[in-house]
Each structure stands twice: as structure tokens, then as C-alpha cells.
Short mmCIF file of C-alpha atoms and ligand atoms in Angstrom, two decimals:
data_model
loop_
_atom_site.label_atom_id
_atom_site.label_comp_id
_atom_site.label_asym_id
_atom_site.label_seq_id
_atom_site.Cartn_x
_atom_site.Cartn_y
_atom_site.Cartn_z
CA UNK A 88 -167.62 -9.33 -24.33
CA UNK A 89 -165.83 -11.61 -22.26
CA UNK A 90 -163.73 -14.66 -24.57
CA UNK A 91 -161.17 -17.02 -24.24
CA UNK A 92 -159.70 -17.63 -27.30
CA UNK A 93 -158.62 -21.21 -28.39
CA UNK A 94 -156.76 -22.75 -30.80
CA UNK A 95 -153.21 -24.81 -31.46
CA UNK A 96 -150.28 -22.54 -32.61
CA UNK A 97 -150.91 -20.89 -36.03
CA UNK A 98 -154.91 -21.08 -35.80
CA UNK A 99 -155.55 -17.50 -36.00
CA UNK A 100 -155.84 -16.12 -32.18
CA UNK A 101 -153.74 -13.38 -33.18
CA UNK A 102 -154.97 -12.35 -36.62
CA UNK A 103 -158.75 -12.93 -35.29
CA UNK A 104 -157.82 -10.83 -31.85
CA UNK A 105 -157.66 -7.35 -33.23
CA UNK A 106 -161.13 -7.45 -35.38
CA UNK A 107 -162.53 -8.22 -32.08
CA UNK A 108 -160.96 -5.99 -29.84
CA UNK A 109 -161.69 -3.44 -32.95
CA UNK A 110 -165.36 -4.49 -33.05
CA UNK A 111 -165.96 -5.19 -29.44
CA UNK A 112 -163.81 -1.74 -27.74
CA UNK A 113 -162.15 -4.96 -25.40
CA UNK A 114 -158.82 -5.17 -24.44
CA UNK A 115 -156.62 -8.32 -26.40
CA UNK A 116 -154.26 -9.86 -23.74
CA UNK A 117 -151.86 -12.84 -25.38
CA UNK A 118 -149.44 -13.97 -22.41
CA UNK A 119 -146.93 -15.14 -25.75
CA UNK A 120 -146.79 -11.08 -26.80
CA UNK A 121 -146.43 -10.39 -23.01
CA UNK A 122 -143.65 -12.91 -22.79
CA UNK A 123 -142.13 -11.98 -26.23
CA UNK A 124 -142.17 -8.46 -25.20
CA UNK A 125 -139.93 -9.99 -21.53
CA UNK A 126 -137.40 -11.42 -23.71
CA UNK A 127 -137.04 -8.74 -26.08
CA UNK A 128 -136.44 -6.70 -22.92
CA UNK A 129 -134.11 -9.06 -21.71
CA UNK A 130 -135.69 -8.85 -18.54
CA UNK A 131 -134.80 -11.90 -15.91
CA UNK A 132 -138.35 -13.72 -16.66
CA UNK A 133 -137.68 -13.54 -20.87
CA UNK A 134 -134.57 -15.21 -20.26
CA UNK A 135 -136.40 -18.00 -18.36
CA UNK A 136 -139.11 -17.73 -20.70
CA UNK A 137 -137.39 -18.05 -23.77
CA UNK A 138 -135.63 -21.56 -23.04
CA UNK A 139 -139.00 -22.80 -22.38
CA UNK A 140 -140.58 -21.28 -25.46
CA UNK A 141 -137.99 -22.30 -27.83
CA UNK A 142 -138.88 -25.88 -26.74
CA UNK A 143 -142.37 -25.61 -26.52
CA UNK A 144 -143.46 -26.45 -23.15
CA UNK A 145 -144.95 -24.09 -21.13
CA UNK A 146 -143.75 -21.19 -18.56
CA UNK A 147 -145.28 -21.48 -15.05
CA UNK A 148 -148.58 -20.86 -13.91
CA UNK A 149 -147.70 -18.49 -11.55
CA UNK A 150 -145.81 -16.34 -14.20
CA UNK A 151 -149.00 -15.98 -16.54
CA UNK A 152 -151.50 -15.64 -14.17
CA UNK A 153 -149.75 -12.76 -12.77
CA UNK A 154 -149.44 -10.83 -15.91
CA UNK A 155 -152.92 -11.76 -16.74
CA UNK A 156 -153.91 -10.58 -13.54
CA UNK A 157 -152.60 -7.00 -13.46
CA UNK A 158 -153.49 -6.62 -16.78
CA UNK A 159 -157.24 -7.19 -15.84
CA UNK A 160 -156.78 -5.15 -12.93
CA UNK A 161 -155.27 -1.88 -14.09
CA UNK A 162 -155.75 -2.12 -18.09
CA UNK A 163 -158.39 0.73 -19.14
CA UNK A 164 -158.85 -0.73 -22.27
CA UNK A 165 -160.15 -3.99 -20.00
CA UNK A 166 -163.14 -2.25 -18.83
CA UNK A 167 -165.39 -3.19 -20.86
CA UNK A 168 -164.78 -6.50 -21.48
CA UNK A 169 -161.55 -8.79 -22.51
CA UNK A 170 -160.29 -11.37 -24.90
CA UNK A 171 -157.72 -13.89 -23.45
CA UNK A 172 -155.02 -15.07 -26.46
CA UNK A 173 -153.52 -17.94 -25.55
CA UNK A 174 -154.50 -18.10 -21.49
CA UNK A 175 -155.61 -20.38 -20.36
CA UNK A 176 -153.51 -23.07 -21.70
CA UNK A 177 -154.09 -26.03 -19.21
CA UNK A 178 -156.66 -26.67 -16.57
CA UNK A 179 -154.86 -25.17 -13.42
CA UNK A 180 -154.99 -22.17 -15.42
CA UNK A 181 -158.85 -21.93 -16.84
CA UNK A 182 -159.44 -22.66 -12.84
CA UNK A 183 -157.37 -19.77 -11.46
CA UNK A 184 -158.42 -17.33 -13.61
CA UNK A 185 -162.49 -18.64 -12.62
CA UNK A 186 -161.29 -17.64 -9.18
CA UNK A 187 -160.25 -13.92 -10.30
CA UNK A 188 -163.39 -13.32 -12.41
CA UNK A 189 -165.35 -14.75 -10.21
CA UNK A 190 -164.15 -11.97 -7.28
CA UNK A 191 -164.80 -9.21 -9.84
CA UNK A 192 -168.55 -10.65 -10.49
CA UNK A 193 -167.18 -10.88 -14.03
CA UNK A 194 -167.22 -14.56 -15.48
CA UNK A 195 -166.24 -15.78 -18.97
CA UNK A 196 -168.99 -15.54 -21.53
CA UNK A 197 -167.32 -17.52 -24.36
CA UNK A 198 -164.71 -20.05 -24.81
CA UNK A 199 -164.00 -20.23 -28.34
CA UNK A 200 -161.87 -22.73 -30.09
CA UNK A 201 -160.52 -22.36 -33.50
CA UNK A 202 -160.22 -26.07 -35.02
CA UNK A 203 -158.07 -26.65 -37.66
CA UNK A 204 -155.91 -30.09 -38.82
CA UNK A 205 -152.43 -30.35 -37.35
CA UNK A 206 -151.20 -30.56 -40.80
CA UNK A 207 -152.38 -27.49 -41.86
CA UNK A 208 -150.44 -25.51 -39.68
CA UNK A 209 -146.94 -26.62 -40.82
CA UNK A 210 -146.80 -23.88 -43.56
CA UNK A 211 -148.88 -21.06 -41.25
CA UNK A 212 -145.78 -21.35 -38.68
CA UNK A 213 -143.13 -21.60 -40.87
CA UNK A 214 -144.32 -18.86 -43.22
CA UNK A 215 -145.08 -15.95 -40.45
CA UNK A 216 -143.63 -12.98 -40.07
CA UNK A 217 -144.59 -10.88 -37.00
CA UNK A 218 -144.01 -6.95 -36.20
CA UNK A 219 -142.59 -7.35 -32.07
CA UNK A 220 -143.73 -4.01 -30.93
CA UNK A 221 -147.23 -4.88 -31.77
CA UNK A 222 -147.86 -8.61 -32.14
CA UNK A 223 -149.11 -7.96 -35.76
CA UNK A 224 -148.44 -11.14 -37.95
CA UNK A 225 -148.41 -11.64 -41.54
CA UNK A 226 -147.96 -14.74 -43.98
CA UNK A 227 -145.01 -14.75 -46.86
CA UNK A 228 -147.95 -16.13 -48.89
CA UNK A 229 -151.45 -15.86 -47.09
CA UNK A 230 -150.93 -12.11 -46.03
CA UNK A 231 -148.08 -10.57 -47.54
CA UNK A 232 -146.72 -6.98 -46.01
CA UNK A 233 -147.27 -4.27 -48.77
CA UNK A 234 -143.50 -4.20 -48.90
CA UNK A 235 -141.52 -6.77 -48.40
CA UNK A 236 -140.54 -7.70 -44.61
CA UNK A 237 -141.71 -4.73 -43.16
CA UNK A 238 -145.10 -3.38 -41.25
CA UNK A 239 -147.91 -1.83 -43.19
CA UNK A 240 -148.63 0.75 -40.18
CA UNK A 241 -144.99 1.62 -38.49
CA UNK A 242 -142.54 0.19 -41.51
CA UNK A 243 -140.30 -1.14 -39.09
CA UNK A 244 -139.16 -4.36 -40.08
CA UNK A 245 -141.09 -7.66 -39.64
CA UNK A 246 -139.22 -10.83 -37.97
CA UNK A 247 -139.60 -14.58 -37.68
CA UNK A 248 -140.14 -15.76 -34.34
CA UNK A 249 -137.79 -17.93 -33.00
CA UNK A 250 -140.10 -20.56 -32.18
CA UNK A 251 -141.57 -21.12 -35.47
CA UNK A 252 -139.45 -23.65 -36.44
CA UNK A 253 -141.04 -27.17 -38.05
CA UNK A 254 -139.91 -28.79 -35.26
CA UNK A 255 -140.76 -26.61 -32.26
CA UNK A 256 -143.89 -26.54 -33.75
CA UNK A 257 -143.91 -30.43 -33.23
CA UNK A 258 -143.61 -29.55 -29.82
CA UNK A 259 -146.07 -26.98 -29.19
CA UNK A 260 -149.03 -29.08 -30.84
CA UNK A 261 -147.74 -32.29 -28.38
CA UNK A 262 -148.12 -29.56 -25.25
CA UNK A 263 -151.46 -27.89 -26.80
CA UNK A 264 -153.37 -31.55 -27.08
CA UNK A 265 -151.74 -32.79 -23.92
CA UNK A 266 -152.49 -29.68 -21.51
CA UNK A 267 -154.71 -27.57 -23.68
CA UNK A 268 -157.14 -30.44 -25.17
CA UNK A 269 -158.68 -30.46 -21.14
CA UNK A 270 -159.69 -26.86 -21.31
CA UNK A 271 -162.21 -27.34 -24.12
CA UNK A 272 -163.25 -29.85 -22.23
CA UNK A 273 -163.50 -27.74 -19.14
CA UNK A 274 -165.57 -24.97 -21.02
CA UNK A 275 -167.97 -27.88 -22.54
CA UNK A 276 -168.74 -28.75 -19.63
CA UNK A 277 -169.90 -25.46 -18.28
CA UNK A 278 -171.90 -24.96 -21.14
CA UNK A 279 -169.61 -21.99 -23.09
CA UNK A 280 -167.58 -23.69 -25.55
CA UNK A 281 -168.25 -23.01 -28.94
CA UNK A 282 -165.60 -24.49 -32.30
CA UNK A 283 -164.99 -22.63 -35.14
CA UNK A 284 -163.58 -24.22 -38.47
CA UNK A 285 -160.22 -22.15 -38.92
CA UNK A 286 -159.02 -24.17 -41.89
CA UNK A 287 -161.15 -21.35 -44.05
CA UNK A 288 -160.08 -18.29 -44.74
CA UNK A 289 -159.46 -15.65 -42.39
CA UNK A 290 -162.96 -13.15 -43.38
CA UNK A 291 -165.00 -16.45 -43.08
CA UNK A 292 -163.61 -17.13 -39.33
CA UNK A 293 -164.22 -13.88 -38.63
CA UNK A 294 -167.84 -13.54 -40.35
CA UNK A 295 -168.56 -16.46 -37.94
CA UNK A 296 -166.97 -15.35 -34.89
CA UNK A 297 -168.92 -12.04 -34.81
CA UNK A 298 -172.01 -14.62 -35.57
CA UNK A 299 -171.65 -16.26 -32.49
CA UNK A 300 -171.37 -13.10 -30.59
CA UNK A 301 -173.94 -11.91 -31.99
CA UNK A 302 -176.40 -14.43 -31.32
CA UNK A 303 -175.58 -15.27 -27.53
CA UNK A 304 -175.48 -11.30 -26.49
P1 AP5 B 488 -148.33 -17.98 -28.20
O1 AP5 B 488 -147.70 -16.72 -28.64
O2 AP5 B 488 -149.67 -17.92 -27.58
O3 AP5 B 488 -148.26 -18.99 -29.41
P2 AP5 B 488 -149.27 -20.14 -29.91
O4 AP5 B 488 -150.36 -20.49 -29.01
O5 AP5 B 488 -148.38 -21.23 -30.33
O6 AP5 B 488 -150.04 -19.48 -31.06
P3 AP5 B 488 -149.46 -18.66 -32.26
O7 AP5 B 488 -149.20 -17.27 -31.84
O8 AP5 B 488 -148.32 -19.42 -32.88
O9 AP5 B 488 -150.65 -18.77 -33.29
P4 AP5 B 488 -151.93 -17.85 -33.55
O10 AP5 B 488 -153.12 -18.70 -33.33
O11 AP5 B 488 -151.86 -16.55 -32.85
O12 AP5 B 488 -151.76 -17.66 -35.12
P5 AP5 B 488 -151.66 -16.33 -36.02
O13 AP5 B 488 -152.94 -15.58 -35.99
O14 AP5 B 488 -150.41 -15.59 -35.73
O15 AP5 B 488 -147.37 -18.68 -27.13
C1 AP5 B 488 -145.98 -18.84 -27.38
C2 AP5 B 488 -145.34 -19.57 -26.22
O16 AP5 B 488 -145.44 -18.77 -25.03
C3 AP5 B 488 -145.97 -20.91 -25.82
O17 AP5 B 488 -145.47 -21.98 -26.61
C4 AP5 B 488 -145.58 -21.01 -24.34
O18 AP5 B 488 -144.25 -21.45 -24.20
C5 AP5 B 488 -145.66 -19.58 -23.88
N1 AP5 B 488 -147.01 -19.25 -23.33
C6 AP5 B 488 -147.93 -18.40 -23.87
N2 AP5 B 488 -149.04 -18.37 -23.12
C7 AP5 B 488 -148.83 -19.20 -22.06
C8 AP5 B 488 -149.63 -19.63 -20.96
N3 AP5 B 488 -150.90 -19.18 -20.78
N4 AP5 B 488 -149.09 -20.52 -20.08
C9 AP5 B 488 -147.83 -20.98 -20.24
N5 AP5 B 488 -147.03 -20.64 -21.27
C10 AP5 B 488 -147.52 -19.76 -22.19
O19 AP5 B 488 -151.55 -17.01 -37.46
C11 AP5 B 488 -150.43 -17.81 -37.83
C12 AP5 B 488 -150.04 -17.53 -39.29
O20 AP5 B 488 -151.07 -18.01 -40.17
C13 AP5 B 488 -149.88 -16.05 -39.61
O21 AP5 B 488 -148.82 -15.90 -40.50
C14 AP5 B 488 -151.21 -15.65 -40.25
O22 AP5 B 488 -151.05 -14.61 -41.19
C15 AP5 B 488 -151.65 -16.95 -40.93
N6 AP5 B 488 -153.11 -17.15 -40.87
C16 AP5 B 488 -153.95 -16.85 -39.84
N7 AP5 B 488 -155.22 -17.21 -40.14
C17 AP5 B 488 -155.16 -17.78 -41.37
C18 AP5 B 488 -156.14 -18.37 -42.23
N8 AP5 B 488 -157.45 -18.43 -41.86
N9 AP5 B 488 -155.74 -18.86 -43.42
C19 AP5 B 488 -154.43 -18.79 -43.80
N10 AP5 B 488 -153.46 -18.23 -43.04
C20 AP5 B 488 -153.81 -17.75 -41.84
ZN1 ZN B 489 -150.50 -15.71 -31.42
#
């Protein structure tokens, strides 16, 4: 299985990701968890990265690509097959990485958007709680940790990201529409673009996510 996975900020790329990668014995590669994981480092690129993700534009091309890049190339877990989180995120992007998969005689199967209202994802950003080590999120409400703040596999504690604020949020959707809206468009037109409703909840998304990949191969 090869996927891009779409979807504005709070849709559900990351809590759809793992059933996949769980299903599907693909690798899940989300540049945000690669960049979070910079700036927890404190590495020179997180502290460029972080300014820009705090205001919810978006970090260069050339940063991405690279990490998305290496990952592809060296990743074990890649081998047989990958699902892109959050990459790519404008056009420049969906075209580089055609270039890279193109080399390896490995194109994109599916790009797969998850659609849901603007103004449903207000309370799914502001209500998040994410483990860092592992990208894991849960919901104060929608999917509660077994005890409070802290991770139902490691119990190390859970944190709010620092860019899931109402109005970074604001932001991000501007930036998604803007530079992210064209990428759909760029899928449709080579005939691999598929929506999802993510407004329901998150079994139904995933009962017809693995429908999709079921029925194409
Ligand atoms: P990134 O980390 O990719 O953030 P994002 O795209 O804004 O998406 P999110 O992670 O916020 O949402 P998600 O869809 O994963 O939602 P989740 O499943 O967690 O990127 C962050 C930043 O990094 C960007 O703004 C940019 O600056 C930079 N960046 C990243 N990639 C880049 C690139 N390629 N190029 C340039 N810059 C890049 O769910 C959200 C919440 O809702 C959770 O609490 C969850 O429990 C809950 N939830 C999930 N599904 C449901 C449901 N069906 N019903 C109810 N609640 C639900
Ligand atoms: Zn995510």
C-alpha cells in the first residue's frame, strides 16, 4: 500500500495512521512528528521549525522532502509500502516526491482526503493531548487516556502541542485551503483521489478506509 494521507489539522491522519500501518505492515511517515521530534531535540532545524509552526505556515520544501526522502530510502519498515501524514502539503511538494517514486518504479496508489467542516475541528485541536516520543494523540473528551494525562502504553505523561491553540489553528486551515486545497486537485486529476467523511466517528473512518483499500487492491 502506497497512500497519501489528507486532511486539514485535527481530521484524523494521525489517529487513522497507525490502524493502517498496523493492518497494512507499512511504514507511517508524518513530517509534523519528524519536525516535533527536531524541536524537542533542539536541533538547529526545530528551532527554525518551530517559529514557523507556531504560526502556521509552512517549513521549506527542501526541509521535508529531505526527511521524507531518507526515510523512504533507508526505513525497513518502508519496504513494503508507505503512508505519507501530512506530505505533501502544497503542489511543489506532491510533484517532487512524483519525481522520487517515480525513480524507485514505485508511484502513489492512493491519495486520500479526510473531509470534515472547518468548524468541527475547533474542539479536536484544542482538546488533544499527544504522547511526543510516539506521536500518539488522544482527546480530553473523544479519547480519554485511561489515566488522566498520561499514555496508555509507556505512562509517560501526555502534552498539548504548542500549536493547538484556537488561533493557530485559524492559521493552519488558511495555509491547508490555500496550499493544500491544489493537491486534491492534483491527485483528481490523475485519477487517485478518493474523500472520506471524517466528521463520523473514528471506527466508521476507519471501516471505510480499509474499504477503499480493499476494493482498488
Ligand atoms: P502536522 O503535525 O501534520 O499537523 P496538521 O496537519 O495540522 O494535522 P494534525 O496533526 O493537527 O491533525 P491530525 O489530522 O493528525 O489529527 P489527529 O488524528 O491528531 O503539521 C504540523 C506543522 O508542521 C504544520 O503546520 C507545518 O508548519 C509543519 N509541517 C508538517 N508537514 C509539513 C510539510 N509537508 N511541509 C511543510 N511544513 C510541514 O486528531 C486530532 C484530535 O481529534 C485528536 O485529539 C483525536 O483524538 C481527535 N479525533 C480524531 N479523529 C476523531 C473523530 N473521528 N472524532 C472525534 N475526534 C477525533
Ligand atoms: Zn497529525
Amino acid at each position: 500500500l502506497r497512500l497519501v494521507l489528507m486532511g486539514p489539522p485535527g481530521a484524523g491522519k494521525g489517529t487513522q495512521a497507525p490502524k493502517i500501518k498496523e493492518a497494512y505492515n507499512v511504514c507511517h511517515l508524518a513530517t509534523g512528528d519528524m519536525l516535533r521530534d527536531e524541536v524537542k531535540r533542539g536541533t538547529d532545524l526545530g528551532k527554525e521549525a518551530k517559529k514557523i509552526m507556531d504560526q502556521g505556515g509552512l517549513v521549506s520544501d527542501e526541509i521535508v522532502i529531505g526527511m521524507i526522502k531518507s526515510q523512504l530510502e533507508t526505513n525497513p519498515e518502508c519496504s513494503l509500502g508507505f503512508i505519507l501524514d501530512g506530505f505533501p502539503r502544497n503542489v511543489s511538494q506532491a510533484e517532487k516526491l512524483d519525481g522520487m517514486l517515480t525513480e524507485r518504479k514505485q508511484p502513489v496508489e492512493h491519495a486520500v482526503q479526510l473531509l470534515v467542516d472547518d468548524n468541527l475541528l475547533v474542539s479536536r485541536i484544542t482538546g488533544r493531548l499527544i504522547h511526543p516520543a510516539s506521536g500518539r494523540s488522544y482527546h480530553k473528551e473523544f479519547a480519554p487516556p485511561k489515566k488522566a494525562m498520561t499514555d496508555d502504553v509507556t505512562g509517560e505523561p501526555l502534552i498539548q502541542r504548542s500549536d493547538d491553540t484556537a488561533e493557530t489553528l485559524h492559521k493552519r486551515l488558511r495555509t491547508y485551503h490555500e496550499q493544500t486545497g491544489p493537491v486534491a486537485e492534483y491527485y483528481k486529476k490523475k485519477g487517485i483521489w478518493t474523500g472520506v467523511d471524517a466528521a463520523q466517528a473514528p471506527k466508521t473512518v476507519w471501516a471505510n478506509l480499509s474499504k477503499i483499500f480493499a476494493e482498488h487492491g
